[in-house]
Coordinates of C-alpha atoms in Angstrom, one line a residue:
X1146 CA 85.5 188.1 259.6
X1147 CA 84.5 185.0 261.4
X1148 CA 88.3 184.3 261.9
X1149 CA 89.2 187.9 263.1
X1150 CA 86.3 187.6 265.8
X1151 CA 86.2 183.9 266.6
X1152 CA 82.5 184.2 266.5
X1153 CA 80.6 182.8 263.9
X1154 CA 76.7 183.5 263.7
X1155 CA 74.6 180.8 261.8
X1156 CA 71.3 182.1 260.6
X1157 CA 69.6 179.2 261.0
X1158 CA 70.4 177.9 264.0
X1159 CA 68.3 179.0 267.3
X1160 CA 70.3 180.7 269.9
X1161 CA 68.0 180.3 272.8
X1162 CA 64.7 178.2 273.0
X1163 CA 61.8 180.5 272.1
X1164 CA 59.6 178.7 273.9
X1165 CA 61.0 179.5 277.3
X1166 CA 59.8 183.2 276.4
X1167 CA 56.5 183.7 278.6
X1168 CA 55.0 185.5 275.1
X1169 CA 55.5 182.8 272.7
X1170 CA 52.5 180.1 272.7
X1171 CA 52.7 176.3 272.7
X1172 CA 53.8 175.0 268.8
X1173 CA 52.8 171.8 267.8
X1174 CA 51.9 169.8 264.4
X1175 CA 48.9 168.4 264.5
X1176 CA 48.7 164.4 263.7
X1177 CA 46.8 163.3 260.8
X1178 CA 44.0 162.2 262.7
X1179 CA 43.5 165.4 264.6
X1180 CA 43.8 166.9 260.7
X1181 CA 41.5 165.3 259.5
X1182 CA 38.9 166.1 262.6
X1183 CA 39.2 169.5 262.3
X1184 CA 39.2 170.1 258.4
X1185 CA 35.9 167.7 258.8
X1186 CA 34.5 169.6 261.8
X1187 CA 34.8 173.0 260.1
X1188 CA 34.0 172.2 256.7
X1189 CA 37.4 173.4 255.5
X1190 CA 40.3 172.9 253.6
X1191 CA 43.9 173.4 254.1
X1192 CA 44.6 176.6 252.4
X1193 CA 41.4 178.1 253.8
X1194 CA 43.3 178.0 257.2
X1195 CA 44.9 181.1 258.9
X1196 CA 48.8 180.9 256.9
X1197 CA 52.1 180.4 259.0
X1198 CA 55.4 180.7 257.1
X1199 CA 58.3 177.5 257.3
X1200 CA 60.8 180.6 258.1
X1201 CA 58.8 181.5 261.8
X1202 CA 60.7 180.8 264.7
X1203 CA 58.6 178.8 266.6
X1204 CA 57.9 176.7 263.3
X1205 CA 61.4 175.8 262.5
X1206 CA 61.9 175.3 266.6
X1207 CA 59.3 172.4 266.3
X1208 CA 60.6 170.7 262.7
X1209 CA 57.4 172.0 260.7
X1210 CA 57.4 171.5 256.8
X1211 CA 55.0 173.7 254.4
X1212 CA 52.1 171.5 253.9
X1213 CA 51.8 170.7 258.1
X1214 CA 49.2 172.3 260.3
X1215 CA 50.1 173.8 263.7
X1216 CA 48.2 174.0 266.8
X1217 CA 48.5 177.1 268.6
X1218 CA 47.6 176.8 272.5
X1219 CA 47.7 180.8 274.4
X1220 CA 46.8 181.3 277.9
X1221 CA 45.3 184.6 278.4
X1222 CA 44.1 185.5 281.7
X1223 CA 40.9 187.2 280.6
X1224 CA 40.3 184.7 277.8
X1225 CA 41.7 181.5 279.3
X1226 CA 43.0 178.9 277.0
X1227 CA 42.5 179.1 273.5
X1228 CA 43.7 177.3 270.2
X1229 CA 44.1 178.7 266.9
X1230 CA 45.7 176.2 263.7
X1231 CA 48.3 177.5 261.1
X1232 CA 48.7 175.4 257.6
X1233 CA 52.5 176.0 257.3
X1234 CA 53.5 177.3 254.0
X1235 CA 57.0 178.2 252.2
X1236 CA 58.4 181.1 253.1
X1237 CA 62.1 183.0 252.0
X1238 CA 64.6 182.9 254.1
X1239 CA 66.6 186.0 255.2
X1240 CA 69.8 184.9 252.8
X1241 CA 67.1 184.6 250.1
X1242 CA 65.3 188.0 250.5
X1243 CA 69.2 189.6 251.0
X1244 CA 70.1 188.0 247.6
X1245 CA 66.9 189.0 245.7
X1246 CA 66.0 192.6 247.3
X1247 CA 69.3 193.5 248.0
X1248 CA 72.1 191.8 245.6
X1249 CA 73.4 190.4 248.5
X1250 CA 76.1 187.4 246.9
X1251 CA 76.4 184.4 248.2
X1252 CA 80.2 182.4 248.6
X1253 CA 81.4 181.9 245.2
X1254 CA 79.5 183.9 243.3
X1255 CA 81.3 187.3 241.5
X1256 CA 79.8 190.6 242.3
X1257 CA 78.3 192.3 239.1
X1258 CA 78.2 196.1 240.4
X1259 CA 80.2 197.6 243.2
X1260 CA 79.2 199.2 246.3
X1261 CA 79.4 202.5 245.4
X1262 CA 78.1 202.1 241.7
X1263 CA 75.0 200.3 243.4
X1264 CA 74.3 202.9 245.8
X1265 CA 74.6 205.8 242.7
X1266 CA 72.2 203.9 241.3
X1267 CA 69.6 204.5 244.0

């Protein structure tokens, strides 16, 4: 198809930079200093912190890996600035939901039920 078209579309690669968007926050990882500040501060732990998946936009734009915490900085003008954290956790991928929800096949693979025979099925 790609060869018909000339256009190829690579789902993980970003076609604009989301943070240019006037609705998407600042993304960054915290440093392990900062970490360690706030998990002291607030008597937490990392998986007691609000959950953001490796597969969000703005976390793959920035380089985040599960494990990570992100600092969220919004401007608001009723609330002025705020910052919320995110521990970054794995998350599935599009090709990976298509594959398990769907019986998408990936290059390579054979098919096991046709199109219409999966669709009778339903």
């Amino acid at each position: 198809m790609a060869e018909e078209s000339g256009v190829e579309l690579l789902v993980d690669y970003p076609r604009f930079n989301i943070f240019e968007h006037e609705l998407v926050p600042r993304h960054e990882v915290i440093s392990e200093e900062e970490r360690k500040w706030l998990l002291e501060t607030f008597h937490v732990r990392e998986e007691q912190l609000p959950r953001i998946k490796d597969t969000d936009p703005a976390v793959k734009a920035i380089g985040a890996k599960p494990g990570d915490i992100i600092k969220i900085t919004r401007r608001s003008p009723t609330a002025g600035e705020t910052v919320f954290y995110r521990y970054v956790v794995k998350g599935k991928y599009a090709p990976q939901i298509a594959k398990e929800e769907y019986g998408v096949i990936e290059e390579g693979e054979e098919e096991v039920v046709e199109e219409e025979e999966r669709w009778e099925e339903l």
